[in-house]
Tab-separated table of C-alpha atoms and ligand atoms in Angstrom:
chain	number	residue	atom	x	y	z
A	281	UNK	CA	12.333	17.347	-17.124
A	282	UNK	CA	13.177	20.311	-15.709
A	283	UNK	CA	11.584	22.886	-17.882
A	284	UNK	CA	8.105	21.889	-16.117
A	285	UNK	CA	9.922	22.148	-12.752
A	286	UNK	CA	8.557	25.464	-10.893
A	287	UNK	CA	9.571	26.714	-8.028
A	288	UNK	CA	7.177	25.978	-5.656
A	289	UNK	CA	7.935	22.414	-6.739
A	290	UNK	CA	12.020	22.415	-6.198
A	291	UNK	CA	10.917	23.705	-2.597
A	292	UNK	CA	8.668	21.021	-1.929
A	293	UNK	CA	9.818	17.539	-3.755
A	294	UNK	CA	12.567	17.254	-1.469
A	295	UNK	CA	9.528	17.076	1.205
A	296	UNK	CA	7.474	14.049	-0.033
A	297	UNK	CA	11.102	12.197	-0.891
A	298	UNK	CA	11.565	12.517	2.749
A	299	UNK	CA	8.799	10.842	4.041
A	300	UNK	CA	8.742	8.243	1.112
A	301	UNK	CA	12.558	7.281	1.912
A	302	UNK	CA	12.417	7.732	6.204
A	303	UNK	CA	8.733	6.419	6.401
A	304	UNK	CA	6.921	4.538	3.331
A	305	UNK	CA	9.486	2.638	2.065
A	306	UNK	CA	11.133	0.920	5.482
A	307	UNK	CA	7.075	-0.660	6.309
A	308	UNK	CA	6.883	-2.337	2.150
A	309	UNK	CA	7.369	-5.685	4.019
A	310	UNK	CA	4.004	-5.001	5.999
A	311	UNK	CA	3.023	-4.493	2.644
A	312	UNK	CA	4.923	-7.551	0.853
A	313	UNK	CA	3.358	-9.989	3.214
A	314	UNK	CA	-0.512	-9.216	2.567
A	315	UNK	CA	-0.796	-7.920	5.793
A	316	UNK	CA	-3.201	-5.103	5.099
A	317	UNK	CA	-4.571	-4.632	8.512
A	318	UNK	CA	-1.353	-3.837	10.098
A	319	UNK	CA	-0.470	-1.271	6.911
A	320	UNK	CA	-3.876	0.783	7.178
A	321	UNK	CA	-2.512	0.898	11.316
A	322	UNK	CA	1.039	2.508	9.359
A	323	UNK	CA	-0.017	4.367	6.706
A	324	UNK	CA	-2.559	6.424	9.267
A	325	UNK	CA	0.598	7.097	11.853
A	326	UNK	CA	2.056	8.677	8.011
A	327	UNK	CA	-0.687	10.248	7.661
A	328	UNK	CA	-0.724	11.715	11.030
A	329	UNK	CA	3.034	13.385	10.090
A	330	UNK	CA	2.021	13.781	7.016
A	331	UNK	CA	-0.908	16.530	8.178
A	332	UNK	CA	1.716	17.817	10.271
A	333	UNK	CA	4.063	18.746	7.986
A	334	UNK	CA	1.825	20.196	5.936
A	335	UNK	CA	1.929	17.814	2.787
A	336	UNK	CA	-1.578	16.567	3.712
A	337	UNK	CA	-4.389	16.314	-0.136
A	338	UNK	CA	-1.377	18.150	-2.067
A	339	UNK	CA	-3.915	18.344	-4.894
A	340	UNK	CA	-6.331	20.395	-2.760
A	341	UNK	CA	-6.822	23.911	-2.988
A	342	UNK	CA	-5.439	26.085	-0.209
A	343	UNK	CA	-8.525	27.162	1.193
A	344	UNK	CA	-9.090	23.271	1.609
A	345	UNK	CA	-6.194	22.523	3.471
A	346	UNK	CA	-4.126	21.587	0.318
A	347	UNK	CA	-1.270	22.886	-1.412
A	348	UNK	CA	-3.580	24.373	-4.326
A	349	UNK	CA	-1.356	22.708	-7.010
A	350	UNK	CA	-1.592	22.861	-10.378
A	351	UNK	CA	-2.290	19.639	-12.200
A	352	UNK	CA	1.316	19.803	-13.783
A	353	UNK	CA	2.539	19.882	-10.433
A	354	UNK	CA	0.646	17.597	-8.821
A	355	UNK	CA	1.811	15.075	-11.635
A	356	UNK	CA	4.995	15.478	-10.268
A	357	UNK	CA	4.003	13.947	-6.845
A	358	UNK	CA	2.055	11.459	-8.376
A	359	UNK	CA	5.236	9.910	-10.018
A	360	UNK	CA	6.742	10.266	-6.806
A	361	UNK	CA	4.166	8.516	-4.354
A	362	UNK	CA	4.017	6.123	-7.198
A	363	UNK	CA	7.232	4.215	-6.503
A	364	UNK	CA	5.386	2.911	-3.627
A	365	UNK	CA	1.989	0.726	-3.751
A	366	UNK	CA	0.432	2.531	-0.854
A	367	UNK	CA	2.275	6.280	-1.349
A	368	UNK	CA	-0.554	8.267	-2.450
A	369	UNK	CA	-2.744	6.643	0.433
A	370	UNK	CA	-0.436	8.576	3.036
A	371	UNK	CA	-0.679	11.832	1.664
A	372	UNK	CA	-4.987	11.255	0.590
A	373	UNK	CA	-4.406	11.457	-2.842
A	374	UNK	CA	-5.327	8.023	-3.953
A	375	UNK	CA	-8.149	7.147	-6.779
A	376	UNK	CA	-11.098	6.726	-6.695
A	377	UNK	CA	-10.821	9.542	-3.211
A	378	UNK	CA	-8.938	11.984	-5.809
A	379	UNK	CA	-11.578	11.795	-8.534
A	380	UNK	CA	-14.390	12.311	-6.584
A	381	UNK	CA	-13.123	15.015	-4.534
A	382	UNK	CA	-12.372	17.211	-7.688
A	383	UNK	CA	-15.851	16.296	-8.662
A	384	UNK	CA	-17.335	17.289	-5.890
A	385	UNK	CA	-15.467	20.005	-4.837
A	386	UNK	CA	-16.752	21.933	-8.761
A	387	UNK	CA	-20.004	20.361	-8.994
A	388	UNK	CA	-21.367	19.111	-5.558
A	389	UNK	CA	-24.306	21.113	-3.403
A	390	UNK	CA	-23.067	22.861	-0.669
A	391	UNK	CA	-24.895	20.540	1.665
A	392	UNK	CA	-23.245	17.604	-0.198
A	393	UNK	CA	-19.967	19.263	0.389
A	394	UNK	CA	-20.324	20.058	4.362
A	395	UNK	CA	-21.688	16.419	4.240
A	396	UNK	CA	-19.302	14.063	2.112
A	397	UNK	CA	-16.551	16.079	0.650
A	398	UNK	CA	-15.535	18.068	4.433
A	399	UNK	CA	-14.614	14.873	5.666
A	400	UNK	CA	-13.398	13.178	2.659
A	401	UNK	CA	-11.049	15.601	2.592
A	402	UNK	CA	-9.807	15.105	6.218
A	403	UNK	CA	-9.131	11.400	5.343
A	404	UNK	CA	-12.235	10.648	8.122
A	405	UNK	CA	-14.031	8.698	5.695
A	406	UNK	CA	-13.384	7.129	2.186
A	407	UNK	CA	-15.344	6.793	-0.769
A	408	UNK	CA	-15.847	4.875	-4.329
A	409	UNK	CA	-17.090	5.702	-7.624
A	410	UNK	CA	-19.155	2.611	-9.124
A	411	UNK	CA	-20.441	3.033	-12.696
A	412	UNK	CA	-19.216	-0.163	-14.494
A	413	UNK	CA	-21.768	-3.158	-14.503
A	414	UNK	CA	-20.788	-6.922	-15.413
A	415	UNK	CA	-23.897	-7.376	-17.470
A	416	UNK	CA	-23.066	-4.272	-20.226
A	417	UNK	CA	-20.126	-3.418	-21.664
A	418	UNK	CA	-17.987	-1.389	-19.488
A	419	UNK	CA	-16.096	0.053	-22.443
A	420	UNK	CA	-19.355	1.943	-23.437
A	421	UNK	CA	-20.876	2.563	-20.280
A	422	UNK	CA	-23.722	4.804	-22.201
A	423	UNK	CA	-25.349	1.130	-22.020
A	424	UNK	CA	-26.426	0.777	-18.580
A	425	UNK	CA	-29.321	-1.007	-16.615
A	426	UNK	CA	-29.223	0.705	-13.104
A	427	UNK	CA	-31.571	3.288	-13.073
A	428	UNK	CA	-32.739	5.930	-10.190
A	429	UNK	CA	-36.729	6.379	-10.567
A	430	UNK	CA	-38.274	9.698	-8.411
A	431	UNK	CA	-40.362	8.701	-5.318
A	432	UNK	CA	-41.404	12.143	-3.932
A	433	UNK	CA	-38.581	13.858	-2.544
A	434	UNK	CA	-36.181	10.317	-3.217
A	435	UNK	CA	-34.602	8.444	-6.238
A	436	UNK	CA	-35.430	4.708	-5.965
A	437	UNK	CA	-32.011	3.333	-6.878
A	438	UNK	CA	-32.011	-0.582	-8.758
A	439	UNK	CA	-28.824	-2.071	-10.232
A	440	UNK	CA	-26.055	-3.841	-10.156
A	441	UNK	CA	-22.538	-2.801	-10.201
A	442	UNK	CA	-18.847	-4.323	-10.151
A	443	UNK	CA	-15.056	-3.250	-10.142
A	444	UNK	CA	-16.284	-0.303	-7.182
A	445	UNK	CA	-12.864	0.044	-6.278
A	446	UNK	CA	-12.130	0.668	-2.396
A	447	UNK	CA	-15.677	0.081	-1.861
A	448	UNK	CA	-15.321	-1.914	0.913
A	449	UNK	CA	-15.441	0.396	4.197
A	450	UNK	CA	-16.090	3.340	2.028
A	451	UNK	CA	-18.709	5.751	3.730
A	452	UNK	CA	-20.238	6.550	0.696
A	453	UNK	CA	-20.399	5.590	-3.344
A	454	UNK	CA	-21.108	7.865	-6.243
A	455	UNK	CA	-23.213	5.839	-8.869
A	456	UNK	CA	-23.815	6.423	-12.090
A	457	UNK	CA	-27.955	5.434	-13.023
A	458	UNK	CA	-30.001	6.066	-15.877
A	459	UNK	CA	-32.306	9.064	-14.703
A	460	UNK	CA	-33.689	10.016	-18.068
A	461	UNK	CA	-33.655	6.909	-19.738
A	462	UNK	CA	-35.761	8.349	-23.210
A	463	UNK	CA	-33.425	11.526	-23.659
A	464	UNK	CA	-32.869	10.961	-27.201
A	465	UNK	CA	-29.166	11.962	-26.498
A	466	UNK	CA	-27.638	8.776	-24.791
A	467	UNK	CA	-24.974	10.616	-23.440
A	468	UNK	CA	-27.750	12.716	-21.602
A	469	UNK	CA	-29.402	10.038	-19.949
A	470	UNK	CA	-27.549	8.822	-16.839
A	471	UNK	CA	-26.718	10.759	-13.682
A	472	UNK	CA	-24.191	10.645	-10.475
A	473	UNK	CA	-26.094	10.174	-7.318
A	474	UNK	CA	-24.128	9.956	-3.963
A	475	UNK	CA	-25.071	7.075	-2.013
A	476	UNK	CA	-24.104	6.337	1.755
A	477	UNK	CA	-22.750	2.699	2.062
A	478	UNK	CA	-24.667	2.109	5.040
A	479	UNK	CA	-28.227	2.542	3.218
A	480	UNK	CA	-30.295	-0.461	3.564
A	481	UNK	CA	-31.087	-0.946	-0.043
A	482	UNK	CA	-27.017	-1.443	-0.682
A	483	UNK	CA	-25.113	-4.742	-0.328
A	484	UNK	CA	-21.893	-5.090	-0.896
A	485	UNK	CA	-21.692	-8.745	-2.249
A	486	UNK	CA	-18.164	-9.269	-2.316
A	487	UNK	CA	-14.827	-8.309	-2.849
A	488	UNK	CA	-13.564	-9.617	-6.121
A	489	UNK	CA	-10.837	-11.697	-6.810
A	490	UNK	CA	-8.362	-9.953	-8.529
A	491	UNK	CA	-5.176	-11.550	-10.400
A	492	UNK	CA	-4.800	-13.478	-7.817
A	493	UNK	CA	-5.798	-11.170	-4.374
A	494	UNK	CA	-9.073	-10.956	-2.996
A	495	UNK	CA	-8.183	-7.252	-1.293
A	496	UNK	CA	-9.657	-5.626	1.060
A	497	UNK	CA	-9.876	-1.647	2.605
A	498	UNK	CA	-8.166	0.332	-0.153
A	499	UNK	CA	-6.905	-2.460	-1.951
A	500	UNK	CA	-10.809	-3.800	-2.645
A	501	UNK	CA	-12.762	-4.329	-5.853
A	502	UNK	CA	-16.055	-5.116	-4.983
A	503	UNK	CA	-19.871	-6.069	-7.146
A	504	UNK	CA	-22.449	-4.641	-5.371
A	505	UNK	CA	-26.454	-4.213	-6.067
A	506	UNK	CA	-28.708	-1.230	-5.118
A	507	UNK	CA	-32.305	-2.698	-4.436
A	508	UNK	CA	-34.405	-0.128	-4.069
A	509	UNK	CA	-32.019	2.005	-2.328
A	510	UNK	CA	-33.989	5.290	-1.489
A	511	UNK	CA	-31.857	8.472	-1.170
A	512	UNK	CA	-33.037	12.206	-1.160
A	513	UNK	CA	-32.624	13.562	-4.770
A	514	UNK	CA	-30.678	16.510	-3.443
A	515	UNK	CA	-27.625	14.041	-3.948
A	516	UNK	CA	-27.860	14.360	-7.355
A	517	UNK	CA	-24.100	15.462	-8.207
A	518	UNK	CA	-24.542	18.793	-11.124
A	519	UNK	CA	-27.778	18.550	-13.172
A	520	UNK	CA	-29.851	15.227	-14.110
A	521	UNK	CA	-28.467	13.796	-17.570
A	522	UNK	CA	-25.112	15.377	-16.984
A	523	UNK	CA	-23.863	12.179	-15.494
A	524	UNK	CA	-21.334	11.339	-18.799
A	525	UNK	CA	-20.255	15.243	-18.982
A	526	UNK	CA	-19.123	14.617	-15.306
A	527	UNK	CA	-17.513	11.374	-15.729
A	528	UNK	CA	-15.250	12.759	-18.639
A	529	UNK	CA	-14.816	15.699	-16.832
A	530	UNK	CA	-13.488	13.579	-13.827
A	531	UNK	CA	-11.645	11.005	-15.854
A	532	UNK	CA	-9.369	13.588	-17.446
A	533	UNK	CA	-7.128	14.468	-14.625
A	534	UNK	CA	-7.935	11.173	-13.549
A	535	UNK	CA	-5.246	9.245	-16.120
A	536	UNK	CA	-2.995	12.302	-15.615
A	537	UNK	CA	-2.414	10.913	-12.005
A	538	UNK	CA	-2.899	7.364	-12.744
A	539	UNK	CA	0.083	7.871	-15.941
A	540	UNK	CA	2.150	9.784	-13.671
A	541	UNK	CA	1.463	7.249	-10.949
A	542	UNK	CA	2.836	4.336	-13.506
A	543	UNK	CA	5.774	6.302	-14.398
A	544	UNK	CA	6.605	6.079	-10.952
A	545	UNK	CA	6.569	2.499	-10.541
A	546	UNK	CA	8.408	2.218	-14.064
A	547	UNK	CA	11.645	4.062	-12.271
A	548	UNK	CA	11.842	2.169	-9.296
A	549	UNK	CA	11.382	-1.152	-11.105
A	550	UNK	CA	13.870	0.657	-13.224
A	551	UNK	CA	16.378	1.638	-10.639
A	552	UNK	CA	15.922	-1.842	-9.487
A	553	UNK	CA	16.461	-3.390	-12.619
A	554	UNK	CA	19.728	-1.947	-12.629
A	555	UNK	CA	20.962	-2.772	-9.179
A	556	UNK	CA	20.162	-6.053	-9.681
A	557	UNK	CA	21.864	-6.121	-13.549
A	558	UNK	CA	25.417	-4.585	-11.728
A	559	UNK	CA	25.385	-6.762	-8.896
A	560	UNK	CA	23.910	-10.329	-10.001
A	561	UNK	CA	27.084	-12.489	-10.947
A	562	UNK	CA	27.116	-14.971	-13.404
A	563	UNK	CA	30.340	-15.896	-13.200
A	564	UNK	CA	33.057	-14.622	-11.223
A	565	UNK	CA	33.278	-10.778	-12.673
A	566	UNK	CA	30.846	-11.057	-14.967
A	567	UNK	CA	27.614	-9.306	-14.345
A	568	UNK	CA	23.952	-9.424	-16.446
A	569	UNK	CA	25.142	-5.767	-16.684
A	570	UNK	CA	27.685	-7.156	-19.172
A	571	UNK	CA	25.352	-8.846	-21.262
A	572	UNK	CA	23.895	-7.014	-24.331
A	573	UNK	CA	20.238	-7.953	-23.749
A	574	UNK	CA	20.410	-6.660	-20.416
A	575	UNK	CA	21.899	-3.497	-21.621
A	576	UNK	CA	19.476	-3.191	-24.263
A	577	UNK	CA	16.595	-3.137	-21.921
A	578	UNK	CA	18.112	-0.765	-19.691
A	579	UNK	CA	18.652	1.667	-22.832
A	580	UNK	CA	15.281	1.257	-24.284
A	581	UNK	CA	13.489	1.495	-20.541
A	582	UNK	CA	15.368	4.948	-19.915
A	583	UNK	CA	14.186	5.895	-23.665
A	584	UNK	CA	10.278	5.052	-22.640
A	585	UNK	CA	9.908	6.308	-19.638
A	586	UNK	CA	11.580	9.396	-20.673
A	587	UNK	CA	8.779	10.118	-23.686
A	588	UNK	CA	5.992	8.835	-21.543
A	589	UNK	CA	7.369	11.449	-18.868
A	590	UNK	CA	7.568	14.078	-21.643
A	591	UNK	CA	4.561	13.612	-22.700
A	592	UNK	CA	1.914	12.867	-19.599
A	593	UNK	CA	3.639	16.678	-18.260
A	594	UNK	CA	2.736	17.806	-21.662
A	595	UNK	CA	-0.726	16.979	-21.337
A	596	UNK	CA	-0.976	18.256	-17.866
A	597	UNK	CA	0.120	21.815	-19.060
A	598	UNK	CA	-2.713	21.278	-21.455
A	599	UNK	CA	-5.260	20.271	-18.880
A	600	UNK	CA	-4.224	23.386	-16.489
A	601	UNK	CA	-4.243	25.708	-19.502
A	602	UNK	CA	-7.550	24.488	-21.546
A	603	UNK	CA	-9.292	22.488	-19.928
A	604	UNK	CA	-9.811	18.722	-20.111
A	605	UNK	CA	-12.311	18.793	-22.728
A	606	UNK	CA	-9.358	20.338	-25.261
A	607	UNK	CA	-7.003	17.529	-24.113
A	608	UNK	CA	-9.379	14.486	-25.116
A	609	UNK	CA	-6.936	13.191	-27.395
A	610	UNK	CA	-3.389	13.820	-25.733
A	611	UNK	CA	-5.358	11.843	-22.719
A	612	UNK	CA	-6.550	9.072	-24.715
A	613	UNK	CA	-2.869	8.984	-26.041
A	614	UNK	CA	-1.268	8.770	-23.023
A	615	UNK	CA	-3.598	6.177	-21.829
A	616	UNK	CA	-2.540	3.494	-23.739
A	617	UNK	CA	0.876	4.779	-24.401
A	618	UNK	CA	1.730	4.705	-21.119
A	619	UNK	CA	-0.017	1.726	-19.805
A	620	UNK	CA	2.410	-0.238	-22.811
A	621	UNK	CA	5.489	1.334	-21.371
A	622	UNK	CA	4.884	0.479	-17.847
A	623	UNK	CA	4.187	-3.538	-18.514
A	624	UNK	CA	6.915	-3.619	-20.600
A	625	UNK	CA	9.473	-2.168	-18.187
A	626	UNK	CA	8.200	-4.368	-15.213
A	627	UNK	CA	8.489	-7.414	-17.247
A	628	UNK	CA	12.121	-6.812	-18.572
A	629	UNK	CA	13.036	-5.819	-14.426
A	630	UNK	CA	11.510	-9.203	-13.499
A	631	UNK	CA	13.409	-11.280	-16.179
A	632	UNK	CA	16.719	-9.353	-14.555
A	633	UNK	CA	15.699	-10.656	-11.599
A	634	UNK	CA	15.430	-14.200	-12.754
A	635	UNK	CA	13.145	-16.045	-10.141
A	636	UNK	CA	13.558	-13.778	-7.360
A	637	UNK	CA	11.023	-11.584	-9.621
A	638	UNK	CA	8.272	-13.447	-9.612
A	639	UNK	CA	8.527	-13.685	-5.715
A	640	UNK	CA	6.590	-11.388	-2.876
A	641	UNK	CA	10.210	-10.639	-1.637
A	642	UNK	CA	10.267	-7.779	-4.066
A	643	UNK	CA	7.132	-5.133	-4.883
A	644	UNK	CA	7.542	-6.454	-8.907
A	645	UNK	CA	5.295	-9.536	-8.899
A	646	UNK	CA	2.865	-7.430	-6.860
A	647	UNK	CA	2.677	-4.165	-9.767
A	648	UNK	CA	2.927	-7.191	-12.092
A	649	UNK	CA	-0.163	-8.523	-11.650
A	650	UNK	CA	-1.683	-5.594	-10.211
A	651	UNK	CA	-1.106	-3.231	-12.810
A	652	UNK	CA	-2.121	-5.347	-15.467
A	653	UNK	CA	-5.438	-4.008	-15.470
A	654	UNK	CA	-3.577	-0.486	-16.984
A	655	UNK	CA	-4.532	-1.934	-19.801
A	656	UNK	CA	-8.307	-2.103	-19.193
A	657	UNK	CA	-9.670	0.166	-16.341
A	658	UNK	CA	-10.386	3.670	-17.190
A	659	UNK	CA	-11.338	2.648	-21.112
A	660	UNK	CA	-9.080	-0.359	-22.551
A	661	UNK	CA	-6.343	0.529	-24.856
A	662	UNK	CA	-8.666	-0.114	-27.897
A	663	UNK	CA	-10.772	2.303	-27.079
A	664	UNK	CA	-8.444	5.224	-26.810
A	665	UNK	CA	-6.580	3.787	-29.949
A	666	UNK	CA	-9.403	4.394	-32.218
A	667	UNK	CA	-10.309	8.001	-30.553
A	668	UNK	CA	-6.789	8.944	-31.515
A	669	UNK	CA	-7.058	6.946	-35.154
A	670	UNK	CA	-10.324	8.272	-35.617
A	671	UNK	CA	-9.151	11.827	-34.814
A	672	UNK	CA	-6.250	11.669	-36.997
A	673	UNK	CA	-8.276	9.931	-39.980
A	674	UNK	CA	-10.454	13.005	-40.032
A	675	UNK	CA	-8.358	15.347	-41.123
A	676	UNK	CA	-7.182	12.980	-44.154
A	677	UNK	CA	-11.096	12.764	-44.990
A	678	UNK	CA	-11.748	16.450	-44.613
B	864	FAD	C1	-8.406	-2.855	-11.399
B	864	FAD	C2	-9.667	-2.251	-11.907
B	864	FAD	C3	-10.310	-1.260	-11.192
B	864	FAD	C4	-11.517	-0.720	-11.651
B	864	FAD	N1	-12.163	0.221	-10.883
B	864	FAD	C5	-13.377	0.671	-11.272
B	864	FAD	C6	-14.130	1.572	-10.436
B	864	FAD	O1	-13.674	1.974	-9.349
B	864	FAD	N2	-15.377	1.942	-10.830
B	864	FAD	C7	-15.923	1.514	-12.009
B	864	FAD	O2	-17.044	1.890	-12.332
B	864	FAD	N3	-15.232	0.672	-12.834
B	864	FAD	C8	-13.991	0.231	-12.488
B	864	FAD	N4	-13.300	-0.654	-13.290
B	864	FAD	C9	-13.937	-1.134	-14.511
B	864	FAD	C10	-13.295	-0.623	-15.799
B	864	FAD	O3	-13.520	0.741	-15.970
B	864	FAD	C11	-13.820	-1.511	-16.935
B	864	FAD	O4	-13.287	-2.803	-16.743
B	864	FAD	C12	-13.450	-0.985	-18.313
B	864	FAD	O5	-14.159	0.192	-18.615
B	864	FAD	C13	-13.738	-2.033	-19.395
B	864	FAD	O6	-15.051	-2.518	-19.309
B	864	FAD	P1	-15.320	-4.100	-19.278
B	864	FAD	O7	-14.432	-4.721	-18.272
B	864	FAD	O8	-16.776	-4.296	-19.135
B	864	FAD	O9	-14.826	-4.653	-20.687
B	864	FAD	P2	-15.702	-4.752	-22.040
B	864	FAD	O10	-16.387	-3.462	-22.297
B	864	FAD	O11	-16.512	-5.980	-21.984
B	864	FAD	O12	-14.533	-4.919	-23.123
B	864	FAD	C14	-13.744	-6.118	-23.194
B	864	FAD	C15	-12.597	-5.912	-24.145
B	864	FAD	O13	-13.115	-5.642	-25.427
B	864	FAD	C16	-12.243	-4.814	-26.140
B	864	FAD	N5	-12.984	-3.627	-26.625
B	864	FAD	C17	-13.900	-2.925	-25.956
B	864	FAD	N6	-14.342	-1.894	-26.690
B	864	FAD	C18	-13.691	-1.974	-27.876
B	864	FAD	C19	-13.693	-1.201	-29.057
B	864	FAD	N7	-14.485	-0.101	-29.176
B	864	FAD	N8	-12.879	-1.561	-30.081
B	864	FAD	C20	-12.084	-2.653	-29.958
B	864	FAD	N9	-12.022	-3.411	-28.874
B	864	FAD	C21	-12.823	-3.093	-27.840
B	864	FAD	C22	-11.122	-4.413	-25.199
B	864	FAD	O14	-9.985	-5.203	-25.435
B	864	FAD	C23	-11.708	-4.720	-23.834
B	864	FAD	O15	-10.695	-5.025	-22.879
B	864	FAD	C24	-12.075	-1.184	-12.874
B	864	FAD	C25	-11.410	-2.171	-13.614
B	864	FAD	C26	-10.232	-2.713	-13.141
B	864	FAD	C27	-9.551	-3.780	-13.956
């Protein structure tokens, strides 16, 4: 894909594939064996060369001690910190961090900013984003019970909230409460409040199993209730009711990184798929590579990833050129596209692998189960499916 290559990129790439190869990838067995204390100690001695080499929030602007990327470019290093379950952690690019700092950095008080986003930025403290509930449908989060009621200078926040990724040791959450509940638009009546995690009207109940992992730090996805949690109502994020404008606004770049992020994982299970297909023996001289079905998946993977790669960049250069608002379609497209692609190629790398697949002795049964949830977590594939049906249909009506 090199027509979407610019310069500034070819200088840096080679940069980040350093410090994947020499640093990330030799500490995956820290990784492999659950052992998420001693990775967090790790990943913050990467970090530490990380800032020193200059690579630190790539998707930062200057000013802010990034590299002021576009979003085109920063899709690039997505896919790149991708092929490793804890890459974009080293470099402080990781959701929900990512999202929140965009948001914040456009739409946050300048108080807020010197507050939460200054060290946010710096990697000193972390931060979640926790708008889906498990009592309303997630998929249409217009429907929502938590609501933040004015007491004098404070919102009085009640609800209760799960799937708050990372929430657990995050400094602080951005909710998303019903402020004007009677606005007769619905998408006007919730807003995005910032919360600090150690309020005393905020519990974090637990982390939630997940596929199998309970998680913790980073790797968290917690339910957690606000019970009359009283903050000032200068942490209103934008304007009251604009809540939904945000969140779209957010989410757009959002599955940009999280697409390019998959694509990322679909080449290394990829490039494993076809280490393992020239290597494994079934019988002296004969290889899986040999065998048609093997070959077929290798073909059809390359195909995929290819056209998801095509057209993720594509929608980037839309993003960076008209906004995400213009791009609602290619990013509900992608969405589900991708998301396909990505289980697909893990599960045809794990059948190469025959049991040795489904074992922790390789990162595939981890992005196995983990990335399932592709599928569901920023809108399920049925969702985006009918926005692009629906879109499509409309011009056949008109
Ligand atoms: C790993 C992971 C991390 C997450 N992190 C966060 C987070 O940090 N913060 C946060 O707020 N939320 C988070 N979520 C929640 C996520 O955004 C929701 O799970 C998602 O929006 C779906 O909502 P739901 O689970 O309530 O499913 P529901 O809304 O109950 O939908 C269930 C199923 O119904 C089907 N469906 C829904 N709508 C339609 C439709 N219109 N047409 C046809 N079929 C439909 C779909 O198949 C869907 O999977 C996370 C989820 C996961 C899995």
């Amino acid at each position: 894909m090199n027509e979407f290559l610019t310069d500034r990129l070819k200088a840096i790439l080679p940069k980040f594939n350093a410090i994947l190869n020499d640093d990330i990838f030799p500490i995956e067995d820290i990784f492999l064996r659950g052992d998420l204390k001693n990775l967090q100690i790790e990943i913050s001695k990467i970090q530490e060369k990380v800032k020193s080499s200059g690579l630190w929030a790539p998707h930062l602007e200057e000013k802010d001690g990034g590299l002021g990327l576009t979003l085109l470019e920063f899709a690039h290093i997505s896919e790149l910190l991708g092929k490793s379950p804890y890459g974009h952690y080293c470099f402080n690019c990781q959701a929900p961090d990512i999202g929140n700092m965009e948001l914040m950095h456009t739409h946050a008080s300048d108080a807020l900013k010197e507050k939460y986003l200054a060290p946010l930025m710096k990697g000193e403290i972390r931060s979640c984003f926790a708008m889906t509930e498990p009592d309303r449908a997630g998929s249409n989060p217009v429907i929502m019970d938590t609501t933040a009621v004015k007491d004098g200078d404070d919102y009085l926040i009640n609800g209760h909230k799960w799937f708050t990724s990372s929430a657990d040791g995050a400094a602080f959450t951005i909710v998303m409460a019903n402020t004007n509940p009677e606005a007769d638009n619905k998408y006007k009546r919730a807003s995005m409040i910032i919360v600090p995690l150690d309020n005393p009207g905020y519990k974090l109940v637990r982390n939630i199993p997940v596929m199998g992992e309970t998680g913790e730090g980073y790797f968290s996805h917690a339910e957690v209730k606000f019970e009359n949690c009283r903050v000032p109502q200068s942490n209103l994020i934008g304007t009251e009711g604009e809540g939904f404008t945000l969140a779209q606004e957010r989410l757009g770049p959002g599955r940009i990184h999280h697409c390019m992020r998959w694509i990322g994982i679909c080449e290394r299970a990829f490039d494993m798929m076809c280490k393992r297909a020239v290597s494994r023996e079934l019988s002296p001289g004969v290889t899986l590579a040999s065998k048609q079905s093997v070959q077929n998946w290798i073909a059809e993977s390359r195909a995929e990833i290819n056209a998801a790669r095509f057209m993720v960049l594509h929608t980037a250069k839309k993003i960076d050129l008209e906004g995400a608002k213009a791009a609602r379609i290619e990013i509900s497209t992608i969405k589900f596209f991708v998301a396909d692609i990505l289980l697909k190629v893990l599960d045809r790398s794990i059948q190469t692998h025959g049991a040795l697949g489904l074992t922790e002795d390789t990162v595939l049964s981890y992005w196995y189960r983990h990335e399932r949830g592709a599928r569901i977590y920023d809108g399920p594939d049925e969702v985006h499916k009918a926005a692009l049906a629906r879109r499509i249909l409309k011009d056949y009506k008109e």
